[in-house]
Amino acid sequence: MQKRAVAVHDISCVGRCSLTVALPVLSAAGLDTAVVPTALLSTHTGEFTGYTHLDLSNQLLPIARHLSTLGLHFDAFYSGYLASGAQVDEVLEMTGLLCDESTHIFVDPAFADHGRMYSLMDDSIPRQMRRLCARARTIVPNLTEAAFLLDEPYPGEYAKRETVSGLCHGLRALGPENVVITGVTFDSEQTGVALLAPGMDEPAFLFRKRYDGVFYGTGDVFASLLLGALMNDQPLQAAVDTALDITHQSIRLTLEGGEPLRYGVQFERALPQYWARLHKS
Ligand code: PXL
């Protein structure tokens, strides 16, 4: 039977991120994907000014209550960028309405990067997002979010292995089974992820060649690719490997294309390869 996901992120009209990434990636992974927008913005808040922002908090529970009457089973509940810290309350209540024991609750905290909170985020976000992470099976913070979730200082662009390992253990102690920290960089040559899953005493580190630049939306591309691979029954480490390869490929194609980086990465061009990777064997 076809699997079904519900993706709970903002819609940014321009600048590939959030739902404009999650929906095509999960569709390419073969999932029937429902979307619940948390906010509506004209662009993402990373490298644009003058964007509009509509908080859709008051829509989340009415939507979820209606969806809960339809008798649908959701195999994955995927949350990302939220309009505010307070909105975590609604998203937690949505999990009660839309998830059962077997739903994979997959949380991308999506509130900070490069040592700084995103422009519109309020101070309650790390504390509130910690509550959502505690409810998740898998969380995919970047290094900044990992530190802020634990009320620790940002370790800087080049983190130490022991620091990242400490963050993985700290985050797992919050409750999720799987912790995947993205944007882990030990030197200028490589970047990748740390992952800690059941049965592992120490995190595994997976790296790829590092490209210079700030690539907006790559956290969303990676997280969506990872969830799609997990929903296609790839084990966690293999799914991380798939997501890293396709994200890396998207960045490479973007740099070749020469479009301004604020419009996001050209993941569309890597989707055929993603599909092939999920369907090999
Ligand atoms: O990619 C994360 C993200 C999602 N949504 C909005 C953002 C950002 C990052 O800046 O601004 C609106």
mmCIF file of C-alpha atoms and ligand atoms in Angstrom:
data_model
loop_
_atom_site.group_PDB
_atom_site.id
_atom_site.type_symbol
_atom_site.label_atom_id
_atom_site.label_comp_id
_atom_site.label_asym_id
_atom_site.label_seq_id
_atom_site.Cartn_x
_atom_site.Cartn_y
_atom_site.Cartn_z
ATOM 1 C CA MET A 1 0.000 0.000 0.000
ATOM 2 C CA GLN A 2 1.198 3.519 -0.773
ATOM 3 C CA LYS A 3 2.603 5.295 2.278
ATOM 4 C CA ARG A 4 1.258 8.638 3.376
ATOM 5 C CA ALA A 5 3.012 11.571 5.047
ATOM 6 C CA VAL A 6 1.845 14.886 6.418
ATOM 7 C CA ALA A 7 4.328 17.754 6.095
ATOM 8 C CA VAL A 8 3.913 20.682 8.494
ATOM 9 C CA HIS A 9 6.154 23.600 7.398
ATOM 10 C CA ASP A 10 5.799 27.135 6.059
ATOM 11 C CA ILE A 11 5.166 28.001 2.426
ATOM 12 C CA SER A 12 7.755 30.461 1.138
ATOM 13 C CA CYS A 13 6.485 31.490 -2.306
ATOM 14 C CA VAL A 14 9.990 32.011 -3.713
ATOM 15 C CA GLY A 15 13.327 30.549 -2.565
ATOM 16 C CA ARG A 16 13.147 26.768 -2.490
ATOM 17 C CA CYS A 17 12.696 25.644 1.118
ATOM 18 C CA SER A 18 10.129 24.112 3.463
ATOM 19 C CA LEU A 19 6.965 22.874 1.712
ATOM 20 C CA THR A 20 8.180 23.740 -1.784
ATOM 21 C CA VAL A 21 10.972 21.217 -1.110
ATOM 22 C CA ALA A 22 9.218 18.677 1.131
ATOM 23 C CA LEU A 23 6.283 18.079 -1.209
ATOM 24 C CA PRO A 24 8.214 17.382 -4.446
ATOM 25 C CA VAL A 25 10.866 15.314 -2.662
ATOM 26 C CA LEU A 26 8.364 13.148 -0.789
ATOM 27 C CA SER A 27 6.282 12.768 -3.957
ATOM 28 C CA ALA A 28 9.404 11.608 -5.808
ATOM 29 C CA ALA A 29 9.922 9.123 -2.972
ATOM 30 C CA GLY A 30 6.472 7.723 -3.803
ATOM 31 C CA LEU A 31 4.590 9.077 -0.796
ATOM 32 C CA ASP A 32 1.094 10.486 -0.832
ATOM 33 C CA THR A 33 1.954 13.771 0.885
ATOM 34 C CA ALA A 34 -0.531 15.969 2.712
ATOM 35 C CA VAL A 35 0.609 19.513 3.537
ATOM 36 C CA VAL A 36 -0.347 21.752 6.440
ATOM 37 C CA PRO A 37 1.211 25.219 6.121
ATOM 38 C CA THR A 38 2.408 26.823 9.371
ATOM 39 C CA ALA A 39 2.953 30.266 7.862
ATOM 40 C CA LEU A 40 2.850 31.954 4.474
ATOM 41 C CA LEU A 41 5.810 34.087 3.434
ATOM 42 C CA SER A 42 6.642 35.700 0.105
ATOM 43 C CA THR A 43 10.246 34.428 0.393
ATOM 44 C CA HIS A 44 12.391 32.713 3.006
ATOM 45 C CA THR A 45 13.954 35.062 5.540
ATOM 46 C CA GLY A 46 17.576 34.209 4.785
ATOM 47 C CA GLU A 47 18.816 36.560 2.098
ATOM 48 C CA PHE A 48 15.773 38.627 1.190
ATOM 49 C CA THR A 49 14.326 41.755 2.782
ATOM 50 C CA GLY A 50 10.762 43.090 2.667
ATOM 51 C CA TYR A 51 9.115 39.657 2.790
ATOM 52 C CA THR A 52 5.535 39.198 3.948
ATOM 53 C CA HIS A 53 4.661 36.845 6.827
ATOM 54 C CA LEU A 54 1.282 35.423 7.796
ATOM 55 C CA ASP A 55 1.175 33.211 10.903
ATOM 56 C CA LEU A 56 -1.297 30.361 10.272
ATOM 57 C CA SER A 57 -1.365 29.077 13.868
ATOM 58 C CA ASN A 58 -5.133 29.431 14.149
ATOM 59 C CA GLN A 59 -5.619 27.109 11.148
ATOM 60 C CA LEU A 60 -3.540 24.153 12.353
ATOM 61 C CA LEU A 61 -5.957 22.566 14.804
ATOM 62 C CA PRO A 62 -9.123 23.091 12.737
ATOM 63 C CA ILE A 63 -7.302 21.455 9.779
ATOM 64 C CA ALA A 64 -5.980 18.591 11.909
ATOM 65 C CA ARG A 65 -9.390 18.008 13.527
ATOM 66 C CA HIS A 66 -11.010 17.746 10.113
ATOM 67 C CA LEU A 67 -8.269 15.458 8.743
ATOM 68 C CA SER A 68 -8.628 13.238 11.819
ATOM 69 C CA THR A 69 -12.234 12.492 10.831
ATOM 70 C CA LEU A 70 -11.214 11.104 7.418
ATOM 71 C CA GLY A 71 -9.892 7.800 8.713
ATOM 72 C CA LEU A 72 -6.445 8.287 7.101
ATOM 73 C CA HIS A 73 -3.313 6.633 8.428
ATOM 74 C CA PHE A 74 -0.158 8.744 8.331
ATOM 75 C CA ASP A 75 3.089 6.770 8.118
ATOM 76 C CA ALA A 76 5.122 9.928 8.713
ATOM 77 C CA PHE A 77 4.487 13.253 10.440
ATOM 78 C CA TYR A 78 7.168 15.684 9.293
ATOM 79 C CA SER A 79 7.453 19.092 10.933
ATOM 80 C CA GLY A 80 9.821 21.899 9.994
ATOM 81 C CA TYR A 81 9.842 25.699 10.148
ATOM 82 C CA LEU A 82 7.169 27.031 12.534
ATOM 83 C CA ALA A 83 5.734 30.532 12.796
ATOM 84 C CA SER A 84 6.599 30.949 16.492
ATOM 85 C CA GLY A 85 7.580 29.142 19.674
ATOM 86 C CA ALA A 86 3.942 29.204 20.767
ATOM 87 C CA GLN A 87 2.984 27.260 17.611
ATOM 88 C CA VAL A 88 4.764 24.189 19.009
ATOM 89 C CA ASP A 89 1.716 23.740 21.281
ATOM 90 C CA GLU A 90 -0.551 23.387 18.246
ATOM 91 C CA VAL A 91 1.880 21.066 16.452
ATOM 92 C CA LEU A 92 2.120 18.818 19.504
ATOM 93 C CA GLU A 93 -1.664 18.678 19.652
ATOM 94 C CA MET A 94 -1.702 17.831 15.930
ATOM 95 C CA THR A 95 0.482 14.785 16.614
ATOM 96 C CA GLY A 96 -2.198 13.589 19.048
ATOM 97 C CA LEU A 97 -4.866 13.969 16.358
ATOM 98 C CA LEU A 98 -2.981 12.591 13.333
ATOM 99 C CA CYS A 99 -0.427 10.061 14.613
ATOM 100 C CA ASP A 100 -0.709 6.545 15.953
ATOM 101 C CA GLU A 101 1.932 4.225 17.444
ATOM 102 C CA SER A 102 3.419 3.422 14.045
ATOM 103 C CA THR A 103 3.648 7.009 12.711
ATOM 104 C CA HIS A 104 7.261 8.084 12.265
ATOM 105 C CA ILE A 105 7.414 11.534 13.869
ATOM 106 C CA PHE A 106 10.282 13.287 12.110
ATOM 107 C CA VAL A 107 11.239 16.764 13.346
ATOM 108 C CA ASP A 108 13.484 19.272 11.618
ATOM 109 C CA PRO A 109 13.684 22.080 14.199
ATOM 110 C CA ALA A 110 14.541 24.668 11.463
ATOM 111 C CA PHE A 111 14.989 27.799 13.594
ATOM 112 C CA ALA A 112 18.679 28.764 13.353
ATOM 113 C CA ASP A 113 21.914 28.341 11.385
ATOM 114 C CA HIS A 114 25.533 29.516 11.408
ATOM 115 C CA GLY A 115 25.313 30.403 15.116
ATOM 116 C CA ARG A 116 22.245 32.651 14.767
ATOM 117 C CA MET A 117 18.481 32.321 15.091
ATOM 118 C CA TYR A 118 16.499 32.987 11.877
ATOM 119 C CA SER A 119 15.164 36.561 11.625
ATOM 120 C CA LEU A 120 11.571 36.022 12.736
ATOM 121 C CA MET A 121 12.245 33.541 15.545
ATOM 122 C CA ASP A 122 11.358 34.460 19.137
ATOM 123 C CA ASP A 123 13.306 33.531 22.264
ATOM 124 C CA SER A 124 10.883 30.757 23.252
ATOM 125 C CA ILE A 125 11.696 28.705 20.139
ATOM 126 C CA PRO A 126 14.581 26.550 21.485
ATOM 127 C CA ARG A 127 12.709 25.664 24.700
ATOM 128 C CA GLN A 128 9.466 24.960 22.862
ATOM 129 C CA MET A 129 11.161 23.029 20.029
ATOM 130 C CA ARG A 130 12.834 20.845 22.662
ATOM 131 C CA ARG A 131 9.352 19.621 23.624
ATOM 132 C CA LEU A 132 8.597 18.685 20.024
ATOM 133 C CA CYS A 133 11.952 16.911 19.659
ATOM 134 C CA ALA A 134 11.126 14.875 22.779
ATOM 135 C CA ARG A 135 8.008 13.574 20.990
ATOM 136 C CA ALA A 136 9.920 12.629 17.796
ATOM 137 C CA ARG A 137 11.384 9.339 16.592
ATOM 138 C CA THR A 138 13.978 11.138 14.466
ATOM 139 C CA ILE A 139 15.323 14.689 14.737
ATOM 140 C CA VAL A 140 17.554 16.458 12.200
ATOM 141 C CA PRO A 141 18.866 19.706 13.738
ATOM 142 C CA ASN A 142 21.853 21.468 12.234
ATOM 143 C CA LEU A 143 24.823 22.126 14.516
ATOM 144 C CA THR A 144 23.506 25.542 15.649
ATOM 145 C CA GLU A 145 20.061 24.155 16.462
ATOM 146 C CA ALA A 146 21.597 21.167 18.262
ATOM 147 C CA ALA A 147 23.540 23.501 20.568
ATOM 148 C CA PHE A 148 20.640 25.921 21.123
ATOM 149 C CA LEU A 149 18.190 23.080 21.852
ATOM 150 C CA LEU A 150 20.485 22.046 24.691
ATOM 151 C CA ASP A 151 21.024 25.650 25.841
ATOM 152 C CA GLU A 152 24.687 25.385 24.927
ATOM 153 C CA PRO A 153 26.812 27.897 23.004
ATOM 154 C CA TYR A 154 27.291 27.453 19.253
ATOM 155 C CA PRO A 155 30.562 25.512 18.913
ATOM 156 C CA GLY A 156 31.670 27.527 15.873
ATOM 157 C CA GLU A 157 32.033 26.568 12.228
ATOM 158 C CA TYR A 158 34.663 23.912 12.939
ATOM 159 C CA ALA A 159 33.451 21.823 15.846
ATOM 160 C CA LYS A 160 35.414 19.194 17.742
ATOM 161 C CA ARG A 161 34.403 15.551 17.452
ATOM 162 C CA GLU A 162 33.875 15.305 21.249
ATOM 163 C CA THR A 163 31.614 18.375 21.212
ATOM 164 C CA VAL A 164 29.426 16.935 18.450
ATOM 165 C CA SER A 165 29.319 13.572 20.195
ATOM 166 C CA GLY A 166 28.216 15.337 23.428
ATOM 167 C CA LEU A 167 25.450 17.137 21.515
ATOM 168 C CA CYS A 168 24.221 13.857 19.985
ATOM 169 C CA HIS A 169 24.041 12.207 23.409
ATOM 170 C CA GLY A 170 22.404 15.280 24.968
ATOM 171 C CA LEU A 171 19.744 15.344 22.258
ATOM 172 C CA ARG A 172 19.050 11.631 22.472
ATOM 173 C CA ALA A 173 18.508 12.056 26.220
ATOM 174 C CA LEU A 174 15.567 14.329 25.321
ATOM 175 C CA GLY A 175 13.752 11.281 23.921
ATOM 176 C CA PRO A 176 14.172 10.683 20.162
ATOM 177 C CA GLU A 177 15.502 7.319 18.975
ATOM 178 C CA ASN A 178 17.569 8.769 16.148
ATOM 179 C CA VAL A 179 19.580 11.980 16.201
ATOM 180 C CA VAL A 180 21.068 13.270 12.946
ATOM 181 C CA ILE A 181 23.044 16.512 13.274
ATOM 182 C CA THR A 182 23.685 18.234 9.937
ATOM 183 C CA GLY A 183 26.293 20.818 8.957
ATOM 184 C CA VAL A 184 29.066 19.099 10.906
ATOM 185 C CA THR A 185 32.459 20.353 9.744
ATOM 186 C CA PHE A 186 35.844 19.534 11.239
ATOM 187 C CA ASP A 187 37.969 21.180 8.537
ATOM 188 C CA SER A 188 37.599 23.263 5.357
ATOM 189 C CA GLU A 189 37.608 20.219 3.035
ATOM 190 C CA GLN A 190 34.546 18.262 4.146
ATOM 191 C CA THR A 191 31.088 18.682 5.605
ATOM 192 C CA GLY A 192 28.531 16.124 6.671
ATOM 193 C CA VAL A 193 26.432 14.727 9.454
ATOM 194 C CA ALA A 194 26.709 12.923 12.784
ATOM 195 C CA LEU A 195 24.167 10.233 13.530
ATOM 196 C CA LEU A 196 23.338 8.435 16.743
ATOM 197 C CA ALA A 197 20.820 5.604 16.675
ATOM 198 C CA PRO A 198 19.785 2.768 19.038
ATOM 199 C CA GLY A 199 22.607 0.316 19.716
ATOM 200 C CA MET A 200 25.327 2.908 19.032
ATOM 201 C CA ASP A 201 27.521 4.155 21.894
ATOM 202 C CA GLU A 202 29.139 6.827 19.763
ATOM 203 C CA PRO A 203 27.861 8.731 16.728
ATOM 204 C CA ALA A 204 28.871 7.778 13.195
ATOM 205 C CA PHE A 205 30.162 10.628 11.013
ATOM 206 C CA LEU A 206 29.487 10.734 7.270
ATOM 207 C CA PHE A 207 31.159 13.395 5.167
ATOM 208 C CA ARG A 208 31.200 14.733 1.619
ATOM 209 C CA LYS A 209 33.416 17.281 -0.125
ATOM 210 C CA ARG A 210 32.548 20.789 1.063
ATOM 211 C CA TYR A 211 31.526 23.575 -1.308
ATOM 212 C CA ASP A 212 32.085 27.203 -0.275
ATOM 213 C CA GLY A 213 28.935 29.284 0.138
ATOM 214 C CA VAL A 214 25.676 29.488 2.057
ATOM 215 C CA PHE A 215 23.128 27.204 0.446
ATOM 216 C CA TYR A 216 19.635 28.164 1.590
ATOM 217 C CA GLY A 217 17.165 25.343 1.984
ATOM 218 C CA THR A 218 19.733 22.540 1.897
ATOM 219 C CA GLY A 219 18.711 21.514 5.423
ATOM 220 C CA ASP A 220 15.173 21.072 4.105
ATOM 221 C CA VAL A 221 16.408 19.217 1.012
ATOM 222 C CA PHE A 222 18.525 16.850 3.108
ATOM 223 C CA ALA A 223 15.796 16.213 5.708
ATOM 224 C CA SER A 224 13.127 15.551 3.059
ATOM 225 C CA LEU A 225 15.419 13.190 1.114
ATOM 226 C CA LEU A 226 16.239 11.373 4.354
ATOM 227 C CA LEU A 227 12.613 10.910 5.350
ATOM 228 C CA GLY A 228 11.734 9.721 1.830
ATOM 229 C CA ALA A 229 14.514 7.137 1.955
ATOM 230 C CA LEU A 230 13.440 5.951 5.425
ATOM 231 C CA MET A 231 9.854 5.582 4.188
ATOM 232 C CA ASN A 232 11.258 3.392 1.386
ATOM 233 C CA ASP A 233 12.653 1.101 4.080
ATOM 234 C CA GLN A 234 16.301 2.113 3.809
ATOM 235 C CA PRO A 235 18.023 1.595 7.186
ATOM 236 C CA LEU A 236 19.024 4.874 8.859
ATOM 237 C CA GLN A 237 22.683 4.946 7.832
ATOM 238 C CA ALA A 238 21.918 3.988 4.216
ATOM 239 C CA ALA A 239 19.154 6.613 4.127
ATOM 240 C CA VAL A 240 21.565 9.274 5.420
ATOM 241 C CA ASP A 241 24.032 8.209 2.731
ATOM 242 C CA THR A 242 21.366 8.558 0.020
ATOM 243 C CA ALA A 243 20.282 11.972 1.331
ATOM 244 C CA LEU A 244 23.882 13.218 1.505
ATOM 245 C CA ASP A 245 24.643 12.079 -2.046
ATOM 246 C CA ILE A 246 21.562 13.689 -3.565
ATOM 247 C CA THR A 247 21.986 16.924 -1.565
ATOM 248 C CA HIS A 248 25.615 17.060 -2.675
ATOM 249 C CA GLN A 249 24.556 16.491 -6.267
ATOM 250 C CA SER A 250 21.931 19.278 -5.998
ATOM 251 C CA ILE A 251 24.565 21.740 -4.753
ATOM 252 C CA ARG A 252 26.945 20.771 -7.540
ATOM 253 C CA LEU A 253 24.259 21.271 -10.201
ATOM 254 C CA THR A 254 23.313 24.622 -8.641
ATOM 255 C CA LEU A 255 26.875 25.881 -8.758
ATOM 256 C CA GLU A 256 27.135 24.782 -12.400
ATOM 257 C CA GLY A 257 23.843 26.581 -13.177
ATOM 258 C CA GLY A 258 25.085 29.915 -11.808
ATOM 259 C CA GLU A 259 21.702 31.090 -10.439
ATOM 260 C CA PRO A 260 21.881 33.283 -7.274
ATOM 261 C CA LEU A 261 22.129 31.015 -4.217
ATOM 262 C CA ARG A 262 19.288 32.748 -2.387
ATOM 263 C CA TYR A 263 16.813 30.981 -4.705
ATOM 264 C CA GLY A 264 17.833 27.673 -3.161
ATOM 265 C CA VAL A 265 19.450 24.578 -4.630
ATOM 266 C CA GLN A 266 18.389 22.850 -7.830
ATOM 267 C CA PHE A 267 17.248 19.645 -6.164
ATOM 268 C CA GLU A 268 14.704 19.088 -8.983
ATOM 269 C CA ARG A 269 17.542 18.120 -11.292
ATOM 270 C CA ALA A 270 18.711 15.435 -8.861
ATOM 271 C CA LEU A 271 15.278 13.867 -8.314
ATOM 272 C CA PRO A 272 15.589 11.307 -11.163
ATOM 273 C CA GLN A 273 18.762 10.024 -9.541
ATOM 274 C CA TYR A 274 17.038 9.946 -6.143
ATOM 275 C CA TRP A 275 14.172 7.930 -7.590
ATOM 276 C CA ALA A 276 16.612 5.487 -9.199
ATOM 277 C CA ARG A 277 18.509 5.138 -5.920
ATOM 278 C CA LEU A 278 15.322 4.293 -4.023
ATOM 279 C CA HIS A 279 14.265 1.731 -6.600
ATOM 280 C CA LYS A 280 17.539 -0.072 -7.287
ATOM 281 C CA SER A 281 17.908 -3.768 -6.325
HETATM 282 O O1 PXL B 1 15.173 26.495 5.255
HETATM 283 C C1 PXL B 1 14.763 26.922 6.482
HETATM 284 C C2 PXL B 1 13.757 28.035 6.367
HETATM 285 C C3 PXL B 1 12.437 27.711 6.193
HETATM 286 N N1 PXL B 1 11.475 28.654 6.091
HETATM 287 C C4 PXL B 1 11.784 29.963 6.162
HETATM 288 C C5 PXL B 1 13.115 30.351 6.350
HETATM 289 C C6 PXL B 1 14.122 29.370 6.450
HETATM 290 C C7 PXL B 1 15.524 29.757 6.604
HETATM 291 O O2 PXL B 1 15.917 30.883 6.556
HETATM 292 O O3 PXL B 1 13.412 31.662 6.421
HETATM 293 C C8 PXL B 1 10.692 30.989 6.059
#
